Amino acid sequence: MISDQFWTGQDGQILTVKNKDDRTVSLTLAFWSRHPAELDFLKAHLAELKFTERSSLARIGIEMIVHGAPRIEGSRLELDAEAFIYDPSFPNASYWKKLLRSGAPVGRLFYAPASAKLATGDIWDAIKDNRIKLPNTISIDRLGRVFLTPHQVSYTLNAKLQRANFERIVSGNAGRSYLDRVQVRHDASPLTIPPHSGILTSCSMYLKEHFVVLNQGEGNFGIHTSAVLLDPLKTFGTNIMLEIYNSGDQPVVNPVVSLDLYRAPVTSDPEMKTLAKRRQRLLSSATDIYKSLEQHPPRDVTEARPRTKITVRGQSATMENRSIFVRASDDFKKLLDPDTTPVGNRTMIQSLDAGPEGADTLLVDYFPDLLEHMELITRLGDLKLKRIVFRKASRTHGYFLSSNAHARLDTFDALGIQIYWYDETTKDIYLHTYKKDHGFFVREEFARKFQETTILAFYGSAVGLEPADTARISSLVDKLTTFIGPNLGVLTGGGGGVMRLATDQARGKGALTGACFLELEAQPPELGVDFFNTFQETSRHFRQKWFEAADFCIFNVGGVGTLEEIGIELCNLKLGIRPRVPYVFFNAKFWNDLRKQVQHMIRTKRSPAWMADYILFTDDPDEVVSFYRKKLQVL
């Protein structure tokens, strides 16, 4: 633990709840360290630790005021607090106290050393270098304090929400994304907070390398709730919520929020090199093991004994799937002695049952199907399984995963089991890594960079482009790379035409490249990207959800496939699945009829009028950048 770096803890919990008076309850909050060294660090900095409330609690009107510093109680920290509801008009006002129960997640402790705080010059340099994007309404004083005015919008909680909905929010089962969908947006100019009430409003902010700590204020412009910490990566978009309440007898008009910026701990290059070396060792071991499995017969053991004994359409977990269950720390050269035969097992469940004590790594030929998955789950309590390595996505579809296989990947992630794809086509090994709840396969040392990257989804036809289109798209990638900053990625369908051009241009700029490969005879996947996933042909619409990992959409010249994707994305914008961000149709002449159709739908009230504000039809890369600045409301 380094005392000059910003630190955040794990979510704490409510330990005790006691009613204080009609308006307030007294709480004891508990926090645990991740390891003994962290606990020692916390003991040494008790007086400097700060508390930040869960934003989901603040957004339903619950405010928490802490009293004093945390104290050590055995292996945990405890903190006293009082909670109240800051606006009695919220729909949960009549029963909010009953929502707060022992064990409910409540927020985190954090440590913000002065040495990590950015000075005015540092902030301005980060903005100019596109390493951070702050609202275009900011002012920065000479002490490094940033002042901003929120968007001219307010949000109210949907009056139809029931107590069960609020219980899900407080328990942590429904978080910020759920609130984004159920809250109601209102234009508000000027933005006003009446006496003894509060508002939910928002601002635009894109953090990659910094923490933001909001100052609650003295009350002159209202008081920001104790949900004061904004994290890098999570704080990314045009809908960063602010919860401000007015405890005075006079209204507040156009509230101002102040904040401080702190450097996030930097992931060092040596760590990246360590991960690269670990991947290379795993790649080398996997290559040797799979080669040995091919060259040697399986062990002659008793027949596979499934625990679930389920057969579906003549298939069961006893189907052949050459496997071996090993300890990652073992000497694989001894294990794979060419004079030692046989090697591994015929089925996955035989390998699990025959694994040595402490085995933690399962290598299989095929990614476990549903029946094998059930067998594996039944054995987890008896295993120390940490990772699964597979080399073929499907028995029937080769390189392409089914929608059910993607669900099993999600289950493994929830269980803390790492999944690696030993891809014989590219001769490399990839870790399944999540971004915005959608998994992609990426080289392990690039997993963090992938999660930090701003991704542009480039849509368009696999058919070759006209020279003028090629020049325009090349220029657009160049200008967007400059505008967005160093961490940029491009996501496509992995084919030719527009997709190949965008990928090549991004790669030339040092950006990450990605693809959602679809099983199509007419469009074989163009491999060699930095992050990818694969989908069987029947999962075409399912695949589209993976494009939600992208932050922005660019629609280029395309055919009916692109038109289908446009329909889904525009519907995502309307429904709030994707936030209100710019949608660019690049090649105004080609998309002119679509523009007329969208305008007609808005005139006939078949689409919301506000959608027109977020759609641009243009041929000019500079106009795209200007449109981004305007709609994102950032410098």
XYZ file of C-alpha atoms in Angstrom:
635
model
C 0.000 0.000 0.000
C 1.392 3.408 -1.016
C 0.374 6.385 1.126
C 0.588 8.964 -1.675
C -1.881 7.163 -3.988
C -5.637 7.416 -4.141
C -7.340 4.388 -2.552
C -10.906 3.070 -2.536
C -12.311 0.251 -0.457
C -14.939 -2.385 -0.972
C -18.632 -1.783 -0.442
C -19.491 -1.601 3.238
C -22.719 -2.752 4.829
C -25.274 -1.512 7.310
C -24.476 -3.223 10.604
C -27.241 -1.809 12.809
C -30.285 0.412 12.301
C -31.962 2.364 15.122
C -34.811 4.818 14.820
C -33.788 8.241 16.142
C -36.822 10.433 15.459
C -39.556 10.940 12.859
C -37.053 12.167 10.301
C -33.835 10.296 11.061
C -32.371 6.850 11.736
C -28.996 6.117 13.316
C -26.761 3.640 11.516
C -23.606 1.728 12.251
C -21.725 1.007 9.031
C -19.141 -1.764 8.694
C -16.243 -2.064 6.230
C -13.778 -4.888 5.626
C -10.296 -4.838 4.124
C -9.268 -7.056 1.224
C -6.126 -8.368 2.935
C -4.054 -7.849 6.132
C -1.708 -5.303 4.533
C -4.687 -3.147 3.569
C -6.026 -3.313 7.124
C -2.647 -2.114 8.421
C -2.793 0.775 5.936
C -6.297 1.724 7.105
C -5.248 1.644 10.758
C -2.454 4.095 9.963
C -4.813 6.514 8.134
C -8.072 6.302 10.077
C -8.466 10.060 10.493
C -7.980 10.663 6.747
C -10.538 8.146 5.468
C -13.677 9.576 3.870
C -17.072 8.007 3.139
C -18.995 8.018 -0.124
C -22.582 6.791 -0.224
C -23.849 4.436 -2.943
C -25.224 6.619 -5.715
C -28.300 4.393 -6.048
C -29.284 5.296 -2.466
C -28.782 9.012 -3.093
C -30.878 8.819 -6.263
C -33.895 7.516 -4.333
C -33.607 10.377 -1.851
C -31.664 8.777 1.017
C -28.868 10.921 2.445
C -26.276 9.804 4.991
C -24.234 12.063 7.244
C -21.300 10.403 9.023
C -20.097 11.363 12.500
C -16.432 11.165 13.379
C -13.748 8.946 11.902
C -13.942 5.178 11.406
C -12.828 2.989 14.317
C -11.294 -0.469 14.383
C -13.474 -3.263 15.700
C -11.584 -6.540 15.378
C -10.957 -7.196 11.695
C -13.358 -4.527 10.440
C -13.862 -0.760 10.497
C -17.041 0.767 11.852
C -18.510 4.215 11.252
C -21.486 5.996 12.801
C -23.951 7.777 10.517
C -27.420 9.270 10.403
C -29.758 8.821 7.453
C -32.746 10.862 6.328
C -34.741 11.439 3.150
C -33.930 14.824 1.652
C -37.124 15.258 -0.380
C -40.488 14.137 1.078
C -42.077 14.151 -2.394
C -40.150 11.039 -3.490
C -42.491 8.033 -3.907
C -40.627 6.003 -1.252
C -40.834 8.754 1.380
C -43.508 7.082 3.473
C -41.523 3.888 4.055
C -37.875 4.730 3.344
C -36.765 3.750 6.861
C -38.014 0.209 6.340
C -35.790 -0.122 3.291
C -32.609 0.194 5.371
C -31.772 -3.211 6.788
C -28.703 -4.886 8.251
C -26.480 -6.249 5.497
C -27.562 -3.755 2.821
C -24.632 -2.337 0.783
C -24.127 1.280 1.722
C -21.031 2.795 0.131
C -17.247 2.853 0.423
C -14.396 4.418 2.303
C -11.744 6.227 0.285
C -8.420 7.925 0.873
C -7.578 11.041 -1.144
C -4.038 12.249 -0.370
C -3.106 15.815 -1.235
C -0.140 14.510 -3.238
C -2.534 12.854 -5.730
C -4.640 15.993 -6.254
C -4.304 17.780 -9.587
C -3.317 21.424 -9.643
C -4.955 23.866 -12.047
C -2.229 23.433 -14.672
C -2.435 19.647 -14.453
C -6.199 19.734 -15.019
C -5.934 22.052 -17.997
C -3.159 19.960 -19.568
C -5.243 16.778 -19.154
C -8.209 18.468 -20.874
C -6.086 19.742 -23.768
C -4.471 16.306 -24.199
C -7.930 14.643 -24.251
C -7.000 12.480 -21.251
C -10.110 13.715 -19.478
C -13.324 15.312 -20.685
C -15.194 17.673 -18.376
C -18.403 19.668 -18.966
C -18.148 22.697 -21.234
C -19.562 24.811 -18.374
C -16.564 24.461 -16.056
C -14.432 27.114 -14.400
C -11.152 26.261 -12.682
C -9.750 28.461 -9.933
C -6.080 28.838 -9.082
C -6.418 26.332 -6.203
C -7.387 23.532 -8.576
C -11.085 23.571 -7.739
C -13.362 22.884 -10.684
C -16.823 24.483 -10.732
C -19.554 23.320 -13.092
C -23.211 23.928 -13.728
C -25.289 20.799 -14.397
C -27.355 20.113 -17.502
C -30.588 22.032 -17.774
C -32.538 18.875 -16.984
C -34.034 17.242 -13.928
C -35.184 13.703 -13.290
C -37.998 12.362 -11.161
C -38.573 8.855 -9.941
C -41.402 7.147 -11.768
C -44.496 7.369 -9.578
C -45.438 3.814 -10.583
C -42.439 2.335 -8.768
C -43.534 0.032 -5.937
C -41.894 -0.784 -2.638
C -40.515 -4.016 -4.108
C -38.643 -1.950 -6.723
C -37.029 0.205 -4.050
C -36.111 -2.876 -2.009
C -34.245 -4.226 -5.045
C -32.388 -0.925 -5.374
C -31.366 -0.742 -1.707
C -30.318 -4.405 -1.613
C -27.989 -3.830 -4.569
C -29.870 -6.181 -6.899
C -30.959 -3.249 -9.101
C -28.351 -0.556 -9.625
C -27.689 2.575 -11.611
C -28.632 1.110 -14.993
C -32.059 0.176 -13.631
C -32.580 3.696 -12.280
C -31.525 5.151 -15.624
C -34.386 3.263 -17.249
C -37.136 4.051 -14.749
C -36.461 7.707 -14.015
C -38.307 10.393 -15.985
C -36.387 13.214 -17.680
C -37.655 16.831 -17.728
C -36.174 19.886 -19.431
C -35.525 22.550 -16.790
C -34.391 26.033 -17.720
C -33.555 27.502 -15.331
C -32.770 24.569 -13.062
C -34.422 25.357 -9.741
C -34.432 23.673 -6.338
C -37.401 24.767 -4.180
C -36.926 25.189 -0.410
C -36.634 21.966 1.603
C -36.499 19.719 -1.437
C -34.016 18.095 -3.770
C -33.421 17.398 -7.442
C -31.753 14.767 -9.541
C -29.823 16.263 -12.426
C -26.802 15.328 -14.538
C -23.588 16.393 -16.237
C -21.231 15.031 -18.902
C -17.920 13.585 -17.786
C -15.463 11.077 -19.226
C -12.870 9.787 -16.758
C -10.154 7.296 -17.628
C -7.204 8.061 -15.357
C -8.733 10.172 -12.604
C -11.049 10.125 -9.611
C -13.418 13.013 -8.973
C -14.450 13.988 -5.445
C -17.501 16.251 -5.331
C -17.591 18.902 -2.631
C -20.919 18.846 -0.818
C -20.872 22.644 -0.508
C -21.999 25.019 2.226
C -25.595 25.116 1.069
C -25.549 28.399 -0.840
C -26.089 26.511 -4.091
C -27.646 23.510 -2.416
C -25.878 20.557 -0.809
C -24.660 17.623 -2.829
C -25.450 14.282 -1.223
C -22.684 12.211 0.317
C -22.434 10.177 -2.912
C -19.317 12.182 -3.718
C -16.858 9.791 -5.384
C -16.802 9.326 -9.174
C -14.586 6.500 -10.408
C -12.555 6.277 -13.592
C -14.150 4.125 -16.308
C -17.508 3.975 -14.506
C -17.811 7.754 -14.873
C -18.171 7.828 -18.602
C -20.997 9.521 -20.436
C -23.589 12.258 -20.657
C -25.730 10.985 -17.805
C -23.479 11.315 -14.755
C -25.994 11.861 -11.993
C -25.850 14.642 -9.410
C -28.163 14.685 -6.372
C -28.518 18.144 -4.826
C -30.865 19.236 -2.061
C -31.815 22.612 -0.617
C -32.254 22.707 3.153
C -32.927 26.459 3.243
C -36.072 28.589 3.115
C -35.272 30.195 -0.261
C -35.008 28.557 -3.705
C -31.702 27.815 -5.418
C -31.526 28.720 -9.117
C -28.988 27.078 -11.446
C -26.931 25.311 -8.744
C -23.152 25.135 -9.064
C -21.157 22.054 -8.076
C -17.466 22.093 -7.209
C -15.092 19.149 -7.378
C -11.477 18.096 -6.977
C -9.572 15.825 -9.349
C -7.146 13.103 -8.239
C -4.785 10.857 -10.163
C -5.761 7.212 -10.144
C -2.963 4.734 -9.359
C -1.177 3.935 -12.588
C -0.891 0.377 -13.822
C 2.825 0.012 -14.328
C 4.460 -1.331 -17.475
C 6.158 -4.092 -15.470
C 2.689 -5.421 -14.566
C 1.781 -5.506 -18.248
C 5.041 -7.304 -18.995
C 4.326 -9.794 -16.206
C 0.879 -10.537 -17.652
C 2.393 -10.925 -21.124
C 4.950 -13.411 -19.788
C 2.214 -15.308 -17.941
C 0.155 -15.491 -21.131
C 3.159 -16.754 -23.071
C 3.778 -19.466 -20.460
C 0.130 -20.517 -20.585
C 0.199 -20.445 -24.400
C 3.332 -22.619 -24.496
C 1.915 -25.067 -21.939
C -1.438 -25.283 -23.723
C 0.311 -25.890 -27.058
C 2.328 -28.762 -25.578
C -0.669 -30.269 -23.768
C -2.988 -30.202 -26.782
C -0.247 -31.655 -28.961
C 0.261 -34.454 -26.459
C -3.484 -35.131 -26.265
C -3.518 -35.548 -30.041
C -0.499 -37.860 -30.094
C -1.416 -40.121 -27.186
C -4.524 -42.122 -26.329
C -6.566 -41.263 -23.241
C -6.092 -43.069 -19.951
C -7.826 -46.423 -19.796
C -10.116 -45.788 -16.845
C -13.600 -46.869 -15.937
C -16.381 -45.358 -17.991
C -17.503 -41.804 -17.280
C -19.925 -41.559 -14.363
C -22.116 -38.476 -14.706
C -23.846 -37.210 -11.603
C -26.808 -35.606 -13.354
C -27.462 -38.537 -15.731
C -29.336 -36.320 -18.184
C -29.604 -37.146 -21.891
C -30.919 -34.644 -24.441
C -31.508 -35.782 -28.026
C -29.123 -38.667 -27.554
C -26.352 -36.434 -26.173
C -24.945 -36.422 -22.647
C -21.919 -35.315 -20.657
C -20.259 -38.627 -21.540
C -19.600 -37.463 -25.112
C -15.948 -37.377 -26.105
C -14.114 -34.177 -25.175
C -10.379 -34.844 -24.712
C -9.459 -33.172 -21.454
C -6.876 -32.970 -18.711
C -7.165 -31.446 -15.222
C -3.828 -30.170 -13.858
C -2.149 -27.900 -11.351
C -0.908 -24.715 -13.025
C 2.265 -24.943 -10.912
C 3.129 -28.436 -12.177
C 6.085 -29.191 -14.402
C 4.284 -29.972 -17.650
C 7.406 -31.428 -19.252
C 7.327 -34.286 -16.753
C 3.584 -34.596 -17.155
C 3.960 -34.821 -20.933
C 6.972 -37.143 -21.045
C 6.821 -38.650 -24.573
C 7.466 -42.084 -23.077
C 4.479 -41.696 -20.768
C 1.245 -42.875 -22.297
C -1.639 -42.467 -22.161
C -2.385 -38.763 -21.447
C -5.564 -37.066 -20.245
C -9.062 -38.487 -20.465
C -11.711 -39.147 -23.084
C -14.347 -36.974 -21.379
C -14.384 -33.831 -19.308
C -16.026 -35.475 -16.286
C -13.411 -38.244 -16.223
C -10.701 -35.579 -16.052
C -12.469 -33.769 -13.226
C -12.864 -36.978 -11.255
C -9.273 -38.082 -11.868
C -7.537 -34.742 -11.277
C -4.645 -34.601 -8.792
C -4.987 -32.929 -5.408
C -5.010 -29.145 -5.826
C -5.718 -29.254 -9.573
C -6.926 -25.814 -10.684
C -6.710 -25.707 -14.513
C -8.983 -27.666 -16.854
C -7.975 -27.953 -20.508
C -10.696 -29.242 -22.829
C -10.979 -29.732 -26.541
C -14.479 -28.196 -26.847
C -15.947 -25.432 -24.719
C -18.225 -27.313 -22.268
C -21.745 -27.719 -23.616
C -24.869 -27.464 -21.444
C -24.740 -31.048 -20.146
C -21.018 -30.851 -19.386
C -21.621 -27.471 -17.763
C -24.177 -29.000 -15.367
C -21.764 -31.790 -14.489
C -19.005 -29.285 -13.795
C -21.264 -27.158 -11.579
C -22.203 -30.187 -9.459
C -18.502 -30.802 -8.757
C -17.387 -27.237 -7.987
C -17.734 -27.684 -4.238
C -15.105 -30.452 -4.391
C -12.720 -28.689 -6.779
C -10.280 -25.800 -6.687
C -10.984 -24.867 -10.290
C -9.612 -21.428 -11.258
C -9.472 -21.519 -15.037
C -10.741 -23.370 -18.082
C -8.878 -23.457 -21.393
C -10.667 -24.579 -24.566
C -9.602 -24.638 -28.201
C -12.842 -25.212 -30.138
C -15.990 -23.159 -29.629
C -18.502 -25.785 -30.758
C -18.730 -29.414 -31.861
C -21.124 -28.452 -34.658
C -20.192 -24.846 -35.565
C -16.423 -24.833 -35.192
C -15.242 -21.291 -34.501
C -18.631 -19.867 -33.481
C -20.277 -19.830 -30.052
C -24.017 -20.261 -29.539
C -26.159 -17.878 -27.500
C -26.373 -20.592 -24.825
C -22.577 -20.826 -24.743
C -22.405 -17.096 -24.081
C -24.753 -17.577 -21.124
C -22.411 -20.244 -19.750
C -19.485 -17.846 -20.095
C -21.440 -15.388 -17.939
C -21.983 -18.100 -15.322
C -18.287 -18.944 -15.171
C -17.475 -15.263 -14.727
C -19.987 -14.986 -11.864
C -18.268 -17.976 -10.218
C -14.843 -16.348 -10.556
C -13.536 -18.907 -13.066
C -11.319 -17.502 -15.808
C -11.966 -18.702 -19.356
C -9.191 -18.822 -21.960
C -9.548 -19.571 -25.649
C -6.538 -21.326 -27.148
C -7.157 -20.211 -30.719
C -5.348 -22.510 -33.130
C -6.208 -20.204 -36.043
C -4.247 -17.233 -34.695
C -1.813 -19.373 -32.656
C -2.543 -17.342 -29.533
C -4.481 -17.537 -26.268
C -7.121 -15.025 -25.128
C -8.811 -14.265 -21.811
C -12.584 -13.698 -21.701
C -12.908 -10.115 -20.432
C -15.962 -7.945 -19.827
C -16.737 -4.396 -20.900
C -20.197 -2.975 -20.129
C -21.412 -6.470 -19.189
C -20.450 -7.979 -22.556
C -17.541 -10.386 -22.840
C -14.776 -10.352 -25.430
C -11.645 -12.446 -25.846
C -8.489 -10.375 -25.481
C -4.813 -11.008 -24.760
C -4.531 -10.903 -20.983
C -2.002 -8.058 -20.775
C -4.372 -5.837 -22.799
C -7.465 -6.586 -20.690
C -7.203 -3.413 -18.601
C -6.492 -1.225 -21.633
C -9.507 -2.767 -23.372
C -11.738 -1.877 -20.415
C -10.416 1.707 -20.400
C -10.779 2.254 -24.132
C -13.422 4.458 -25.752
C -14.903 2.312 -28.509
C -16.464 3.437 -31.788
C -18.801 0.983 -33.507
C -18.274 1.273 -37.280
C -21.183 -0.106 -39.279
C -21.194 -0.610 -43.032
C -21.158 -2.995 -45.943
C -18.521 -5.622 -46.668
C -18.683 -4.498 -50.314
C -15.759 -2.425 -51.574
C -15.882 1.361 -51.235
C -15.625 4.207 -53.695
C -12.321 6.151 -53.426
C -14.133 9.240 -52.091
C -15.731 7.206 -49.283
C -12.378 5.665 -48.441
C -10.765 9.095 -48.123
C -13.606 10.481 -45.999
C -13.640 7.530 -43.596
C -9.858 7.631 -43.252
C -10.034 11.322 -42.385
C -12.865 10.688 -39.913
C -10.896 8.025 -38.013
C -7.922 10.403 -37.884
C -9.946 13.309 -36.451
C -11.898 11.190 -33.968
C -8.637 9.683 -32.716
C -7.399 13.197 -31.990
C -10.671 14.268 -30.349
C -11.215 11.216 -28.147
C -7.622 10.825 -27.077
C -5.064 8.058 -26.795
C -7.285 5.178 -25.640
C -9.455 4.534 -28.681
C -10.864 1.332 -30.133
C -12.909 0.438 -33.207
C -15.479 -2.373 -33.202
C -16.873 -3.853 -36.450
C -18.548 -7.002 -37.710
C -15.127 -8.293 -38.735
C -15.659 -8.337 -42.505
C -14.310 -6.419 -45.502
C -15.296 -3.102 -47.067
C -16.036 -0.393 -44.492
C -15.184 -2.779 -41.674
C -11.729 -3.606 -42.996
C -10.996 0.038 -43.757
C -11.997 1.236 -40.280
C -9.972 -1.568 -38.686
C -6.856 -0.837 -40.768
C -7.080 2.908 -40.142
C -7.529 2.407 -36.392
C -4.631 -0.024 -36.235
C -2.464 2.491 -38.055
C -3.276 5.049 -35.336
C -2.315 2.642 -32.560
C -5.947 2.101 -31.551
C -7.374 -1.237 -30.454
C -9.364 -3.149 -33.048
C -12.237 -5.495 -32.363
C -14.856 -7.615 -34.077
C -18.085 -9.485 -33.420
C -17.646 -12.323 -35.887
C -20.830 -13.856 -37.281
C -21.002 -17.280 -38.926
C -21.644 -16.276 -42.540
C -20.435 -18.129 -45.608
C -20.431 -14.879 -47.598
C -18.354 -13.053 -44.981
C -15.545 -15.138 -43.484
C -13.999 -13.517 -40.405
C -10.937 -11.385 -40.927
C -8.793 -12.382 -37.964
C -5.995 -10.522 -36.251
C -7.981 -8.024 -34.184
C -7.172 -7.187 -30.548
C -10.537 -8.191 -29.055
C -13.316 -10.340 -30.480
C -16.192 -12.714 -29.914
C -17.988 -15.142 -32.202
C -21.651 -15.920 -32.813
C -23.455 -18.669 -34.671
C -25.598 -17.632 -37.624
C -28.836 -18.142 -35.670
C -27.572 -15.613 -33.087
C -27.480 -12.641 -35.470
C -29.789 -10.419 -33.425
C -28.263 -11.680 -30.198
C -24.838 -10.566 -31.464
C -26.066 -6.993 -31.812
C -26.156 -6.640 -28.025
C -22.360 -6.939 -27.987
C -22.146 -3.674 -29.924
C -23.558 -2.013 -26.796
C -19.987 -2.272 -25.478
C -19.196 0.561 -27.919
C -19.652 4.127 -26.740
C -20.577 5.703 -30.076
C -22.004 4.575 -33.431
C -20.866 5.552 -36.946
C -23.083 4.326 -39.811
C -21.343 4.219 -43.168
C -22.503 3.144 -46.620
C -24.166 -0.246 -46.224
C -26.901 -2.602 -47.311
C -29.893 -4.290 -45.673
C -27.698 -5.760 -42.939
C -26.559 -2.292 -41.944
C -30.165 -1.092 -42.151
C -31.179 -3.818 -39.695
C -28.429 -2.739 -37.285
C -29.506 0.898 -37.598
C -33.052 -0.046 -36.607
C -31.839 -1.835 -33.491
C -29.487 0.970 -32.486
C -32.081 3.726 -33.001
C -34.504 1.708 -30.898
C -31.815 1.407 -28.213
C -31.483 5.195 -28.256
C -35.236 5.693 -27.969
C -35.599 3.201 -25.097
C -32.628 4.549 -23.147
C -30.635 1.317 -23.517
C -27.972 3.507 -25.076
C -27.580 6.977 -23.519
C -28.281 10.128 -25.498
C -25.084 10.324 -27.504
C -24.365 11.377 -31.109
C -25.399 9.025 -33.917
C -23.527 9.800 -37.139
C -24.625 8.743 -40.638
C -21.539 9.269 -42.751
C -22.343 9.959 -46.410
C -25.308 12.311 -46.351
C -26.369 11.608 -49.940
C -26.539 7.847 -49.429
C -28.608 8.198 -46.240
C -30.814 11.053 -47.475
C -33.957 8.913 -47.792
C -33.441 7.554 -44.294
C -33.184 11.112 -43.003
C -36.547 11.905 -44.623
C -38.063 8.793 -43.070
C -36.813 9.699 -39.581
C -38.160 13.232 -39.986
C -41.519 11.841 -41.094
C -41.695 9.512 -38.089
C -41.000 12.438 -35.780
C -43.646 14.627 -37.462
C -46.231 11.858 -37.110
C -45.186 11.267 -33.478
C -43.928 7.745 -34.149
C -40.539 8.732 -32.787
C -39.704 11.194 -29.996
C -38.756 14.635 -31.261
C -35.599 14.789 -29.159
C -34.021 11.988 -31.226
C -33.460 14.429 -34.094
C -31.077 16.392 -31.856
C -28.731 13.417 -31.606
C -28.595 12.359 -35.272
C -26.221 13.876 -37.815
C -26.129 13.217 -41.581
C -22.892 14.551 -43.013
C -19.860 14.029 -45.259
C -17.580 16.309 -43.225
C -15.278 14.795 -40.541
C -14.851 18.221 -38.899
C -18.623 18.545 -38.566
C -18.686 15.175 -36.812
C -16.169 16.357 -34.192
C -18.093 19.613 -33.668
C -21.317 17.629 -33.299
C -19.676 15.379 -30.690
C -18.496 18.372 -28.652
C -21.926 19.995 -28.787
C -24.017 16.943 -27.912
C -21.657 15.549 -25.313
C -21.403 19.053 -23.800
C -17.697 18.655 -23.105
C -14.635 20.766 -23.761
